[in-house]
């Protein structure tokens, strides 16, 4: 009788597994295809924050908060004047809308209204900037331009609804629990169902709460939840008793993600804790050196009160946090020196610990941050050369490290010893085929570090090659979206942080996947979001916050505050200045003016990339013939200087434009200078 019962149960298990593994593949394709398509198709339009009036009459739109001015090719605004230094000055906007100008110890110096600049100086509307003997002026954007930018965001940044993906992902998680109950049988712990139920409730609660606050665009979070679901699955295969712990770490990671997103919305606040972050990182790494325990050949584990974690994983967040902290110290030697010293300390500690995989990740991230901040390839070449010499010295004094790379490229010559892990990974991955053998049905989980260093093999064996490749494509998609987002990024901080976090994700994934299949040496790094390990999971969600903060889509990022209607806070800002809601609503007012004054609108300037947004100013503008564009710019500049307070209040502005309409005269765009006679404050 028991034999018959077991036979029927096994037949049911086989039938369910046969169907489920194809259903899993279809659900994964549906979930991830929606997110990938949405992330790739969406355009992040850049926003104009101010205009810089140049000596030749041109008008340069400023699409970033931090702008480097100089003669060098890496500058944001390139001035082709011999009197201008390669890195002459910075023009920086803070989160409160205040612009500051600072000279970078240039040869010929800078001045504001004839007064030499000594340190960061606040600018007011119409101030004359003297840079290398040439005069420039900074002017705010018009209200019409502001409204057009916001409307453009709304029309170009529509995101797909998250609900179908959430339903599909919930079904994926439910079927996974059933599959593990069949495959593990009596060995399946009760905590497994609790773990998958916890992550399911968490993702639904997250999206519902964010939707209540008028947030949209959850593609990155859904991708992260899907990869985290796979992490629970591989943990259940290799370490069934640890699956609940992994789920709790997912919850902690989401909490860190939410906290960082909220904190990053205020860059002034972010700048203040930079040295606190450095101090905490130094303490963690130093404690790891003194009190750390060795696992898998690396002394990168620290145990406190019975809990073990990897400080290096948490320091990844701090490393990017510090590296991106340019802000008011953009291109300042002191700021660069602090980051370089911090980098050397981190790399040195990782080398002593023997965690060379993580050290490589830190080094690549350092190179990327350094290039983004300087744009100087020569310095990077010297840095790489110095790092190569240090690597040779390490191998000279610690030759045992070289033995880790002896089997690279020929693991099949030693399949039972040095190449055992990679051989087992490739064999198991090949046996899974496209749909896989089914969750919990593989054999690779019995190999050491299968759920961490060799997790790609488990995915390919149990879940199929399609889902394994999709997991890699998800990481690449996050990178592509981040690169496109930083093109329209508001601040250098968001751009550098997002690009660095993305590079870290991609490089770490390459080391993990290629190392497990012998295309690269096996370095022992984890697959972001997928590998088992609580610290790695928490760190992955924390790094995702930098990508989310760089998302400039309408209402998608926590780093952009919303007003009571769910729009950007600039709406509320202008609304308050124009007298409140009702007839004086900014958007409605501009639509009313358009009805009153039908005219052909000028096309908005096309967004340009960070690397291609350089603006050149000609040397001999005074010898050129004045074009119609030059005349318009100069007339606008001179007019705005001559009228201190043209309109005493909003009604007078409206009345004058009504009178102009009756005379068939066009209306002037409303600027803050026009309305308030100078500085916004």
GROMACS .gro file of N, CA and C in nm, residues 323-417:
model
  285
  323UNK      N    1   3.218   5.837  -0.342
  323UNK     CA    2   3.275   5.869  -0.472
  323UNK      C    3   3.194   5.968  -0.552
  324UNK      N    4   3.062   5.964  -0.537
  324UNK     CA    5   2.975   6.054  -0.613
  324UNK      C    6   2.957   6.189  -0.547
  325UNK      N    7   3.008   6.207  -0.426
  325UNK     CA    8   2.983   6.330  -0.349
  325UNK      C    9   3.067   6.446  -0.402
  326UNK      N   10   3.034   6.497  -0.520
  326UNK     CA   11   3.102   6.614  -0.576
  326UNK      C   12   3.039   6.742  -0.521
  327UNK      N   13   2.917   6.767  -0.558
  327UNK     CA   14   2.838   6.878  -0.508
  327UNK      C   15   2.916   7.009  -0.511
  328UNK      N   16   2.920   7.079  -0.397
  328UNK     CA   17   2.990   7.207  -0.393
  328UNK      C   18   3.140   7.191  -0.405
  329UNK      N   19   3.190   7.068  -0.392
  329UNK     CA   20   3.333   7.044  -0.399
  329UNK      C   21   3.372   6.982  -0.533
  330UNK      N   22   3.292   7.007  -0.635
  330UNK     CA   23   3.320   6.956  -0.767
  330UNK      C   24   3.456   7.006  -0.815
  331UNK      N   25   3.540   6.909  -0.856
  331UNK     CA   26   3.675   6.937  -0.907
  331UNK      C   27   3.766   7.000  -0.802
  332UNK      N   28   3.730   6.992  -0.676
  332UNK     CA   29   3.815   7.043  -0.570
  332UNK      C   30   3.917   6.937  -0.529
  333UNK      N   31   4.043   6.979  -0.516
  333UNK     CA   32   4.152   6.887  -0.488
  333UNK      C   33   4.131   6.815  -0.357
  334UNK      N   34   4.079   6.884  -0.257
  334UNK     CA   35   4.057   6.824  -0.126
  334UNK      C   36   3.958   6.709  -0.134
  335UNK      N   37   3.852   6.731  -0.209
  335UNK     CA   38   3.751   6.628  -0.222
  335UNK      C   39   3.804   6.505  -0.295
  336UNK      N   40   3.882   6.525  -0.401
  336UNK     CA   41   3.939   6.414  -0.476
  336UNK      C   42   4.040   6.337  -0.392
  337UNK      N   43   4.118   6.410  -0.312
  337UNK     CA   44   4.218   6.345  -0.228
  337UNK      C   45   4.153   6.254  -0.125
  338UNK      N   46   4.045   6.300  -0.063
  338UNK     CA   47   3.975   6.219   0.036
  338UNK      C   48   3.924   6.090  -0.028
  339UNK      N   49   3.866   6.099  -0.146
  339UNK     CA   50   3.814   5.980  -0.213
  339UNK      C   51   3.928   5.885  -0.251
  340UNK      N   52   4.040   5.937  -0.298
  340UNK     CA   53   4.152   5.851  -0.335
  340UNK      C   54   4.208   5.780  -0.213
  341UNK      N   55   4.223   5.849  -0.101
  341UNK     CA   56   4.271   5.785   0.021
  341UNK      C   57   4.174   5.678   0.070
  342UNK      N   58   4.045   5.707   0.063
  342UNK     CA   59   3.944   5.610   0.102
  342UNK      C   60   3.950   5.487   0.011
  343UNK      N   61   3.971   5.507  -0.117
  343UNK     CA   62   3.980   5.395  -0.211
  343UNK      C   63   4.102   5.308  -0.182
  344UNK      N   64   4.216   5.372  -0.158
  344UNK     CA   65   4.338   5.297  -0.128
  344UNK      C   66   4.319   5.214  -0.001
  345UNK      N   67   4.255   5.272   0.100
  345UNK     CA   68   4.231   5.201   0.225
  345UNK      C   69   4.142   5.078   0.201
  346UNK      N   70   4.032   5.096   0.126
  346UNK     CA   71   3.941   4.985   0.099
  346UNK      C   72   4.011   4.874   0.021
  347UNK      N   73   4.085   4.910  -0.084
  347UNK     CA   74   4.153   4.810  -0.165
  347UNK      C   75   4.260   4.738  -0.085
  348UNK      N   76   4.333   4.812   0.000
  348UNK     CA   77   4.434   4.750   0.082
  348UNK      C   78   4.376   4.649   0.180
  349UNK      N   79   4.264   4.686   0.244
  349UNK     CA   80   4.199   4.594   0.338
  349UNK      C   81   4.149   4.468   0.266
  350UNK      N   82   4.091   4.484   0.148
  350UNK     CA   83   4.041   4.369   0.074
  350UNK      C   84   4.155   4.277   0.030
  351UNK      N   85   4.269   4.336  -0.007
  351UNK     CA   86   4.384   4.255  -0.046
  351UNK      C   87   4.438   4.175   0.072
  352UNK      N   88   4.443   4.237   0.189
  352UNK     CA   89   4.489   4.166   0.309
  352UNK      C   90   4.393   4.054   0.346
  353UNK      N   91   4.263   4.078   0.328
  353UNK     CA   92   4.163   3.974   0.357
  353UNK      C   93   4.169   3.858   0.259
  354UNK      N   94   4.230   3.879   0.143
  354UNK     CA   95   4.232   3.777   0.040
  354UNK      C   96   4.109   3.775  -0.047
  355UNK      N   97   4.026   3.877  -0.038
  355UNK     CA   98   3.904   3.887  -0.118
  355UNK      C   99   3.935   3.966  -0.245
  356UNK      N  100   4.003   3.902  -0.338
  356UNK     CA  101   4.049   3.972  -0.457
  356UNK      C  102   3.938   3.993  -0.559
  357UNK      N  103   3.834   3.912  -0.555
  357UNK     CA  104   3.721   3.936  -0.643
  357UNK      C  105   3.653   4.067  -0.611
  358UNK      N  106   3.624   4.089  -0.483
  358UNK     CA  107   3.564   4.216  -0.440
  358UNK      C  108   3.660   4.332  -0.463
  359UNK      N  109   3.790   4.308  -0.444
  359UNK     CA  110   3.889   4.413  -0.468
  359UNK      C  111   3.887   4.457  -0.614
  360UNK      N  112   3.873   4.362  -0.706
  360UNK     CA  113   3.864   4.396  -0.848
  360UNK      C  114   3.740   4.480  -0.876
  361UNK      N  115   3.628   4.445  -0.812
  361UNK     CA  116   3.505   4.522  -0.830
  361UNK      C  117   3.523   4.665  -0.780
  362UNK      N  118   3.584   4.680  -0.664
  362UNK     CA  119   3.609   4.812  -0.609
  362UNK      C  120   3.701   4.892  -0.701
  363UNK      N  121   3.802   4.826  -0.755
  363UNK     CA  122   3.898   4.897  -0.840
  363UNK      C  123   3.832   4.946  -0.969
  364UNK      N  124   3.753   4.860  -1.032
  364UNK     CA  125   3.684   4.901  -1.154
  364UNK      C  126   3.587   5.015  -1.125
  365UNK      N  127   3.517   5.007  -1.014
  365UNK     CA  128   3.426   5.115  -0.975
  365UNK      C  129   3.504   5.245  -0.952
  366UNK      N  130   3.622   5.233  -0.890
  366UNK     CA  131   3.706   5.351  -0.868
  366UNK      C  132   3.746   5.414  -1.001
  367UNK      N  133   3.784   5.332  -1.099
  367UNK     CA  134   3.823   5.385  -1.229
  367UNK      C  135   3.707   5.459  -1.295
  368UNK      N  136   3.589   5.402  -1.287
  368UNK     CA  137   3.471   5.464  -1.349
  368UNK      C  138   3.438   5.597  -1.282
  369UNK      N  139   3.439   5.599  -1.150
  369UNK     CA  140   3.410   5.723  -1.078
  369UNK      C  141   3.516   5.829  -1.110
  370UNK      N  142   3.641   5.788  -1.113
  370UNK     CA  143   3.749   5.883  -1.142
  370UNK      C  144   3.735   5.942  -1.280
  371UNK      N  145   3.700   5.859  -1.377
  371UNK     CA  146   3.684   5.911  -1.513
  371UNK      C  147   3.564   6.004  -1.522
  372UNK      N  148   3.454   5.966  -1.459
  372UNK     CA  149   3.335   6.051  -1.463
  372UNK      C  150   3.360   6.186  -1.398
  373UNK      N  151   3.447   6.190  -1.300
  373UNK     CA  152   3.474   6.315  -1.230
  373UNK      C  153   3.581   6.399  -1.295
  374UNK      N  154   3.671   6.336  -1.370
  374UNK     CA  155   3.782   6.411  -1.430
  374UNK      C  156   3.780   6.410  -1.582
  375UNK      N  157   3.735   6.298  -1.644
  375UNK     CA  158   3.739   6.286  -1.788
  375UNK      C  159   3.879   6.277  -1.846
  376UNK      N  160   3.977   6.242  -1.762
  376UNK     CA  161   4.117   6.238  -1.803
  376UNK      C  162   4.161   6.093  -1.818
  377UNK      N  163   4.185   6.048  -1.944
  377UNK     CA  164   4.228   5.912  -1.968
  377UNK      C  165   4.371   5.888  -1.922
  378UNK      N  166   4.457   5.990  -1.930
  378UNK     CA  167   4.597   5.972  -1.891
  378UNK      C  168   4.611   5.932  -1.745
  379UNK      N  169   4.531   5.996  -1.659
  379UNK     CA  170   4.534   5.960  -1.517
  379UNK      C  171   4.487   5.817  -1.495
  380UNK      N  172   4.387   5.775  -1.572
  380UNK     CA  173   4.338   5.639  -1.558
  380UNK      C  174   4.443   5.538  -1.600
  381UNK      N  175   4.519   5.568  -1.707
  381UNK     CA  176   4.624   5.477  -1.751
  381UNK      C  177   4.731   5.462  -1.644
  382UNK      N  178   4.770   5.575  -1.584
  382UNK     CA  179   4.868   5.569  -1.475
  382UNK      C  180   4.814   5.489  -1.357
  383UNK      N  181   4.686   5.507  -1.326
  383UNK     CA  182   4.625   5.433  -1.216
  383UNK      C  183   4.625   5.283  -1.242
  384UNK      N  184   4.588   5.245  -1.364
  384UNK     CA  185   4.587   5.103  -1.399
  384UNK      C  186   4.728   5.045  -1.393
  385UNK      N  187   4.828   5.121  -1.442
  385UNK     CA  188   4.966   5.076  -1.435
  385UNK      C  189   5.013   5.055  -1.293
  386UNK      N  190   4.980   5.150  -1.206
  386UNK     CA  191   5.018   5.137  -1.065
  386UNK      C  192   4.950   5.017  -1.000
  387UNK      N  193   4.822   4.995  -1.036
  387UNK     CA  194   4.750   4.879  -0.981
  387UNK      C  195   4.811   4.748  -1.029
  388UNK      N  196   4.858   4.745  -1.156
  388UNK     CA  197   4.923   4.626  -1.207
  388UNK      C  198   5.051   4.594  -1.133
  389UNK      N  199   5.130   4.698  -1.103
  389UNK     CA  200   5.253   4.677  -1.026
  389UNK      C  201   5.222   4.627  -0.885
  390UNK      N  202   5.118   4.683  -0.823
  390UNK     CA  203   5.081   4.636  -0.689
  390UNK      C  204   5.036   4.490  -0.693
  391UNK      N  205   4.963   4.451  -0.801
  391UNK     CA  206   4.922   4.313  -0.814
  391UNK      C  207   5.040   4.218  -0.826
  392UNK      N  208   5.143   4.257  -0.903
  392UNK     CA  209   5.262   4.175  -0.917
  392UNK      C  210   5.337   4.162  -0.784
  393UNK      N  211   5.339   4.270  -0.706
  393UNK     CA  212   5.403   4.264  -0.574
  393UNK      C  213   5.328   4.170  -0.481
  394UNK      N  214   5.195   4.173  -0.487
  394UNK     CA  215   5.117   4.082  -0.404
  394UNK      C  216   5.147   3.937  -0.440
  395UNK      N  217   5.154   3.906  -0.569
  395UNK     CA  218   5.185   3.770  -0.612
  395UNK      C  219   5.327   3.731  -0.574
  396UNK      N  220   5.418   3.829  -0.569
  396UNK     CA  221   5.556   3.800  -0.533
  396UNK      C  222   5.569   3.761  -0.386
  397UNK      N  223   5.499   3.832  -0.298
  397UNK     CA  224   5.510   3.805  -0.155
  397UNK      C  225   5.407   3.703  -0.105
  398UNK      N  226   5.300   3.682  -0.182
  398UNK     CA  227   5.200   3.582  -0.146
  398UNK      C  228   5.173   3.493  -0.266
  399UNK      N  229   5.266   3.404  -0.299
  399UNK     CA  230   5.253   3.323  -0.421
  399UNK      C  231   5.137   3.226  -0.419
  400UNK      N  232   5.084   3.195  -0.299
  400UNK     CA  233   4.972   3.100  -0.293
  400UNK      C  234   4.849   3.152  -0.364
  401UNK      N  235   4.842   3.284  -0.380
  401UNK     CA  236   4.726   3.341  -0.448
  401UNK      C  237   4.722   3.300  -0.595
  402UNK      N  238   4.840   3.285  -0.656
  402UNK     CA  239   4.845   3.248  -0.797
  402UNK      C  240   4.789   3.109  -0.822
  403UNK      N  241   4.790   3.023  -0.720
  403UNK     CA  242   4.737   2.888  -0.739
  403UNK      C  243   4.588   2.888  -0.769
  404UNK      N  244   4.518   2.996  -0.729
  404UNK     CA  245   4.375   3.005  -0.756
  404UNK      C  246   4.346   3.022  -0.904
  405UNK      N  247   4.446   3.065  -0.979
  405UNK     CA  248   4.426   3.091  -1.122
  405UNK      C  249   4.492   2.985  -1.210
  406UNK      N  250   4.552   2.881  -1.148
  406UNK     CA  251   4.626   2.783  -1.225
  406UNK      C  252   4.534   2.702  -1.317
  407UNK      N  253   4.412   2.675  -1.273
  407UNK     CA  254   4.321   2.591  -1.353
  407UNK      C  255   4.240   2.670  -1.454
  408UNK      N  256   4.254   2.802  -1.454
  408UNK     CA  257   4.174   2.884  -1.544
  408UNK      C  258   4.203   2.848  -1.690
  409UNK      N  259   4.099   2.814  -1.764
  409UNK     CA  260   4.111   2.783  -1.905
  409UNK      C  261   4.131   2.637  -1.936
  410UNK      N  262   4.161   2.555  -1.839
  410UNK     CA  263   4.180   2.413  -1.863
  410UNK      C  264   4.129   2.331  -1.744
  411UNK      N  265   4.007   2.359  -1.702
  411UNK     CA  266   3.949   2.288  -1.588
  411UNK      C  267   3.921   2.142  -1.621
  412UNK      N  268   3.901   2.110  -1.750
  412UNK     CA  269   3.872   1.972  -1.787
  412UNK      C  270   3.995   1.882  -1.775
  413UNK      N  271   4.112   1.940  -1.761
  413UNK     CA  272   4.233   1.861  -1.739
  413UNK      C  273   4.244   1.812  -1.595
  414UNK      N  274   4.169   1.877  -1.505
  414UNK     CA  275   4.172   1.839  -1.365
  414UNK      C  276   4.030   1.845  -1.309
  415UNK      N  277   3.940   1.759  -1.359
  415UNK     CA  278   3.798   1.769  -1.323
  415UNK      C  279   3.764   1.723  -1.181
  416UNK      N  280   3.856   1.658  -1.114
  416UNK     CA  281   3.827   1.606  -0.981
  416UNK      C  282   3.891   1.688  -0.870
  417UNK      N  283   3.971   1.787  -0.905
  417UNK     CA  284   4.040   1.865  -0.802
  417UNK      C  285   4.024   2.015  -0.828
   0.00000   0.00000   0.00000
